[in-house]
Coordinates of C-alpha atoms in Angstrom, one line a residue:
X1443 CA -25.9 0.2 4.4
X1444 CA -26.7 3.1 6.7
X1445 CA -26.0 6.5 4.4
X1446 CA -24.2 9.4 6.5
X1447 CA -26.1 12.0 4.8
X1448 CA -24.3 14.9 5.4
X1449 CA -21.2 13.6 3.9
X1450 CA -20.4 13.8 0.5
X1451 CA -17.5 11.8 -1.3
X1452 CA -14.8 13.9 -3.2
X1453 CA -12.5 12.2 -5.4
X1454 CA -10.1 12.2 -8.6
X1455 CA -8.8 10.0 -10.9
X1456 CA -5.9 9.0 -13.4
X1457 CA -7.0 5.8 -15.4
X1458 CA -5.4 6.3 -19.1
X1459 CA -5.6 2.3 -19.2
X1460 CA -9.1 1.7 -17.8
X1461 CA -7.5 -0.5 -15.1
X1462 CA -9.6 1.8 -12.2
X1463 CA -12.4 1.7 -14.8
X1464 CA -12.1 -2.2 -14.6
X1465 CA -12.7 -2.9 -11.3
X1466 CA -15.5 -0.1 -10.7
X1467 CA -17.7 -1.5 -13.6
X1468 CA -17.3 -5.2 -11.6
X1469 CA -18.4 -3.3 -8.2
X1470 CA -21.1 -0.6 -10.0
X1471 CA -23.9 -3.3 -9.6
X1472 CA -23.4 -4.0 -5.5
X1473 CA -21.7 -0.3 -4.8
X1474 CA -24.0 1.5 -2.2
X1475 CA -21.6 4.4 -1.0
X1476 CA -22.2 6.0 2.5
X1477 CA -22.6 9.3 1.4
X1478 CA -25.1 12.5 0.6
X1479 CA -23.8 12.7 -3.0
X1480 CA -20.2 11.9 -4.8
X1481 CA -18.0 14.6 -6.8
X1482 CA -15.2 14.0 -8.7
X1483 CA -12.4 15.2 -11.4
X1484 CA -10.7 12.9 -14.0
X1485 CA -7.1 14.2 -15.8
X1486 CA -7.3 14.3 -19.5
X1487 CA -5.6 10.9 -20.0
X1488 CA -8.5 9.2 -18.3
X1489 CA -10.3 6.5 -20.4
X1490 CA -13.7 8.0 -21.5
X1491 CA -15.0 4.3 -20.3
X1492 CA -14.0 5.3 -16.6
X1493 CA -15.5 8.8 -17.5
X1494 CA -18.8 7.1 -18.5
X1495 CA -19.0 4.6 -15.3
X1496 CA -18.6 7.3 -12.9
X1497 CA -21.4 9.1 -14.3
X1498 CA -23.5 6.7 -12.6
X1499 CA -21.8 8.0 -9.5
X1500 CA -22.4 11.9 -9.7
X1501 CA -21.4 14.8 -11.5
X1502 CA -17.8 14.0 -12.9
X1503 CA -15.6 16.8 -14.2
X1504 CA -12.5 16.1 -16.7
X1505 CA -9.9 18.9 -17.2
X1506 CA -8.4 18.8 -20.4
X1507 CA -5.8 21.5 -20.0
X1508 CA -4.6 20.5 -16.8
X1509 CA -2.8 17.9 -15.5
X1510 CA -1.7 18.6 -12.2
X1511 CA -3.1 16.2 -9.0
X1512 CA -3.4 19.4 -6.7
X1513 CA -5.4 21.8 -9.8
X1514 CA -8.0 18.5 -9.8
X1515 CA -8.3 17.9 -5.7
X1516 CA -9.1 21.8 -5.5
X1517 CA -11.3 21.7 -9.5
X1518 CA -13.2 18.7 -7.0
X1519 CA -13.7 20.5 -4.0
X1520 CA -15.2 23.2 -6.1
X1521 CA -17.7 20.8 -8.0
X1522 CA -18.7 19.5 -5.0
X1523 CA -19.2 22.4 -3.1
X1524 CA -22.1 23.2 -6.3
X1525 CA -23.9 20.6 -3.8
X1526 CA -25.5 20.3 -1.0
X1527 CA -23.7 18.4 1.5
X1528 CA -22.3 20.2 4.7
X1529 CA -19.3 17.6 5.0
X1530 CA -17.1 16.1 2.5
X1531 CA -15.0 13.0 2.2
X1532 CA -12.1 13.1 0.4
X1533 CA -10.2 10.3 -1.2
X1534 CA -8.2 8.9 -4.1
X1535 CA -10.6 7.0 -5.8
X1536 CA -8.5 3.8 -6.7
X1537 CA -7.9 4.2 -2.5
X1538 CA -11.7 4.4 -2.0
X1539 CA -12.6 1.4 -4.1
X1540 CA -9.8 -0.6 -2.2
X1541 CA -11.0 0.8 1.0
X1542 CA -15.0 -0.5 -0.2
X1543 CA -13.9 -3.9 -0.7
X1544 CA -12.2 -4.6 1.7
X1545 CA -12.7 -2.9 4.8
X1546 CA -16.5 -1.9 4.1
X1547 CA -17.7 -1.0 7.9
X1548 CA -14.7 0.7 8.7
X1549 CA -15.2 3.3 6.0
X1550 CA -18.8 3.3 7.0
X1551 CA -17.8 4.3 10.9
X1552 CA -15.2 6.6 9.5
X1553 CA -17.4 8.1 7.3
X1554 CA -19.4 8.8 10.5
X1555 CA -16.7 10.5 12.1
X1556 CA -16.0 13.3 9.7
X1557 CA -19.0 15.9 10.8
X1558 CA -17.2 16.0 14.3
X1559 CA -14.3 17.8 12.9
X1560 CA -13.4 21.1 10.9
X1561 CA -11.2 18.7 9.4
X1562 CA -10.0 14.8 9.9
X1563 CA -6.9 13.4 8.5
X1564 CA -7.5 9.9 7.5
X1565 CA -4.3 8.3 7.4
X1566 CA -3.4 4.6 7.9
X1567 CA -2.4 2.3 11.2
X1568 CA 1.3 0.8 11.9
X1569 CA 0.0 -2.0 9.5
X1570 CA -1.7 -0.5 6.6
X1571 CA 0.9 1.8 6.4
X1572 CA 3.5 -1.0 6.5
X1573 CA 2.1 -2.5 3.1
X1574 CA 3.4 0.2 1.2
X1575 CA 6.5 -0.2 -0.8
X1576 CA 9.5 1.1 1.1
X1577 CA 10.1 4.3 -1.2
X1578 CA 6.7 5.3 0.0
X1579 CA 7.1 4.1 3.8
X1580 CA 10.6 6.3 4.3
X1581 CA 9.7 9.3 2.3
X1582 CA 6.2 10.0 3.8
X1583 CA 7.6 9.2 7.1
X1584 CA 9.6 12.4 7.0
X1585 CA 6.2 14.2 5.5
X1586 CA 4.2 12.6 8.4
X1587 CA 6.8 13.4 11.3
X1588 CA 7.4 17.2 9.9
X1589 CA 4.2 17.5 9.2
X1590 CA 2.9 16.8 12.6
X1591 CA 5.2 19.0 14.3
X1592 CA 3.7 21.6 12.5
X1593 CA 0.4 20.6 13.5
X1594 CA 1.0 20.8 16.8
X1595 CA 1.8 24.4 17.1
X1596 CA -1.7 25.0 16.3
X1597 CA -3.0 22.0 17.8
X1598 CA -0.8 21.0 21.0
X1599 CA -2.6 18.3 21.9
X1600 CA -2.9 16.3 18.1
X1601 CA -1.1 12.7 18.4
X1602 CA 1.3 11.6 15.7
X1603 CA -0.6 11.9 12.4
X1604 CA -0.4 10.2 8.7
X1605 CA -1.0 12.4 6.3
X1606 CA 0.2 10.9 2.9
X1607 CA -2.9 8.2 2.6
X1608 CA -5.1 10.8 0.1
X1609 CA -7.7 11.0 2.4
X1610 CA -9.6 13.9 4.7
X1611 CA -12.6 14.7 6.1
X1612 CA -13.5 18.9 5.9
X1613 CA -16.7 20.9 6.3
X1614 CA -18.1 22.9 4.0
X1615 CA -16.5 25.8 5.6
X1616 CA -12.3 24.6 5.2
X1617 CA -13.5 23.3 1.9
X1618 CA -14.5 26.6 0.7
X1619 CA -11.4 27.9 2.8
X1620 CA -9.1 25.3 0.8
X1621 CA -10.3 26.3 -2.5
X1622 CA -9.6 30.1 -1.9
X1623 CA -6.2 29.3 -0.5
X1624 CA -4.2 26.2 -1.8
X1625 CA -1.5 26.9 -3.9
X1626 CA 0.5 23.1 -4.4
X1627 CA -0.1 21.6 -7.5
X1628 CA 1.2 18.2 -6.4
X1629 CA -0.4 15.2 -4.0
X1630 CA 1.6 17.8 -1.5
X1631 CA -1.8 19.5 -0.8
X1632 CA -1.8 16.5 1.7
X1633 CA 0.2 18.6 3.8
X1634 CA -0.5 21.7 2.8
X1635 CA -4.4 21.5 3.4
X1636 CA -4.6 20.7 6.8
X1637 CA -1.8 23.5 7.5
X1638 CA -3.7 25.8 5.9
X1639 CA -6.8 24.5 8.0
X1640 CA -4.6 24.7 11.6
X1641 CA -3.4 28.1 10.7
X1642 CA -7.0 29.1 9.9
X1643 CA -8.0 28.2 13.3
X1644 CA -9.8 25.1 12.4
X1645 CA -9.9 22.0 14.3
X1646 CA -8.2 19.1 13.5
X1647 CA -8.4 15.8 14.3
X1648 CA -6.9 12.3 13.1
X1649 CA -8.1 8.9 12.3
X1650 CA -6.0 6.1 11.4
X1651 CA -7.7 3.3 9.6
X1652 CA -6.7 0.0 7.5
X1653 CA -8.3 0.0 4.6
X1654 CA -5.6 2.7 3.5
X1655 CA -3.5 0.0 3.1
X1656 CA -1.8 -0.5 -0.4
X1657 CA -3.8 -0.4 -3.0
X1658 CA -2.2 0.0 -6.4
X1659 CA -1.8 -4.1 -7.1
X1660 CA -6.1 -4.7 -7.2
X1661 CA -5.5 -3.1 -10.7
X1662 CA -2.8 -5.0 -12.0
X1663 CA -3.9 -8.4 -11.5
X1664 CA -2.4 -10.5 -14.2
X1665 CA 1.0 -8.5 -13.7
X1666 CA 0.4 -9.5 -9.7
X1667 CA -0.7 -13.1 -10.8
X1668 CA 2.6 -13.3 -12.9
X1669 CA 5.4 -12.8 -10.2
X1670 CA 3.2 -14.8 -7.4
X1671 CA 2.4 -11.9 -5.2
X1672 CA 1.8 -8.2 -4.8
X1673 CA 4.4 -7.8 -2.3
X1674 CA 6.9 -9.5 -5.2
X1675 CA 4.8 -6.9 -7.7
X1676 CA 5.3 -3.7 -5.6
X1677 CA 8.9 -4.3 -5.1
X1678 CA 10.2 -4.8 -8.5
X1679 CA 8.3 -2.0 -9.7
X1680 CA 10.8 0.4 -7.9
X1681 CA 13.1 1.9 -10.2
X1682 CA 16.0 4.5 -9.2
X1683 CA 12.8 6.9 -11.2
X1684 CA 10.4 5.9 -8.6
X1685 CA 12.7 7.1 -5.5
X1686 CA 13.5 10.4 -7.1
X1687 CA 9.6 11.1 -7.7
X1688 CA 8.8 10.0 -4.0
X1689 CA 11.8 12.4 -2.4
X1690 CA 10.7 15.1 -4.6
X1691 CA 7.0 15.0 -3.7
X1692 CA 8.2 14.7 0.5
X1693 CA 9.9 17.9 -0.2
X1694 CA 7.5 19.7 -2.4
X1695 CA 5.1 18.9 0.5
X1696 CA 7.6 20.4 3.1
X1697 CA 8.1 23.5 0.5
X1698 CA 3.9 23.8 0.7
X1699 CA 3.8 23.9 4.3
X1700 CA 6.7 26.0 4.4
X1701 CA 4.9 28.8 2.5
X1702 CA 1.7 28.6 4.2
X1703 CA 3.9 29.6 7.1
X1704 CA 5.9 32.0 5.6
X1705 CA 2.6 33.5 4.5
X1706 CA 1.3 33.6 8.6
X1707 CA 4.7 35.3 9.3
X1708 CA 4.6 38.2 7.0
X1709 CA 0.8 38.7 7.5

């Protein structure tokens, strides 16, 4: 597989139950990544098996005092910035393995794409995106729509954009930018990032791809297996909990944007 050398990948991980662990040890022996180097943070909770098999990988860093999603995307940049690559990839690595497997040449050609832009949000086509349970599909439609407004004072010309797939593509430059800046300590750095980048001056571009598609049942076959589909699996796992977390995270994200602005306004 060709390697885009400037690009390096950036990821974190949750796996308290080794289920991310599982599938990576089955891939570890045929995974050739397209990238310079890979970087990564894993929470506390994660199985010290998962910790081990991404070793193999790169330099992994685990956090034990902090459990917050946006802390480890920003603890990653900053590991990965220790490196030498003069791009980065960012993405969920449950996402990324998904993403692998399944749509292998696409991530290769998007891969590609990345040192064209200050930064690239990788989000997902009518389809992918379509997969998704609906709690996810109606709440990150509001983050997508507002967030692309936004964008669009800054960057008049930027199509309709899909922000909520945990993916991006940043040089060197936004990354170290990102670090300095970010505040969210939620998944709502996937808006707040590439506002901070817009408002920066960066350029920003968008890619929508399909192997963002939903991911979550590849690590819960048996449950999958059980109830005859992931569809079935992904719907019943929705609990009243479920809607309240997704609605909350839509308007953290909006609250993150909100202060980046806020911050542009007083300045």
């Amino acid at each position: 597989m060709p390697m885009a050398l400037e690009v390096g990948l950036v990821y974190t991980v949750h796996d308290p139950e080794f289920r991310i662990g599982r599938v990576l040890k089955g891939l570890l022996p045929r995974l050739v990544l397209p990238y310079r180097g890979v970087w990564g943070t894993a929470s506390p909770e994660t199985a010290d098996e998962t910790v081990s098999l991404l070793g193999r990988l790169g330099p992994v860093r685990r956090d034990t005092a902090n459990r917050a999603i946006g802390v480890a995307r920003r603890q990653a940049l900053r590991l990965a910035l220790e490196g030498p690559a003069d791009y980065f990839h960012y993405c969920d690595l449950d996402r990324l393995l998904h993403w692998w497997r399944t749509h292998r040449e696409e991530l290769v050609r998007t891969v590609r794409l990345i040192p064209g832009h200050d930064y690239l949000v990788i989000g997902r086509t009518e389809r992918a995106f379509g997969t998704h349970p609906e709690c996810q599909r109606l709440t990150e439609a509001i983050t997508n729509r507002v967030g692309t407004a936004l964008l669009r004072r800054f960057n008049p010309d930027i199509g309709d954009c899909d922000f909520t797939a945990g993916s991006v593509g940043l040089s060197r430059e936004v990354a170290a930018h990102l670090v300095g800046q970010s505040r969210a300590e939620s998944n709502a750095t996937d808006l707040e990032w590439p506002v901070l980048a817009a408002v920066a001056g960066f350029r920003i571009g968008f890619a929508a791809v399909e192997g963002l598609e939903f991911e979550t049942a590849d690590y819960y076959p048996e449950e999958v297996a059980a109830v005859g589909s992931a569809a079935a699996w992904a719907e019943a796992r929705i609990t009243l909990n479920e809607w309240v977390a997704r609605v909350r995270l839509t308007y953290e994200s909006l609250l993150a944007a909100r202060e980046v602005l806020k911050n542009v306004t007083a300045g």
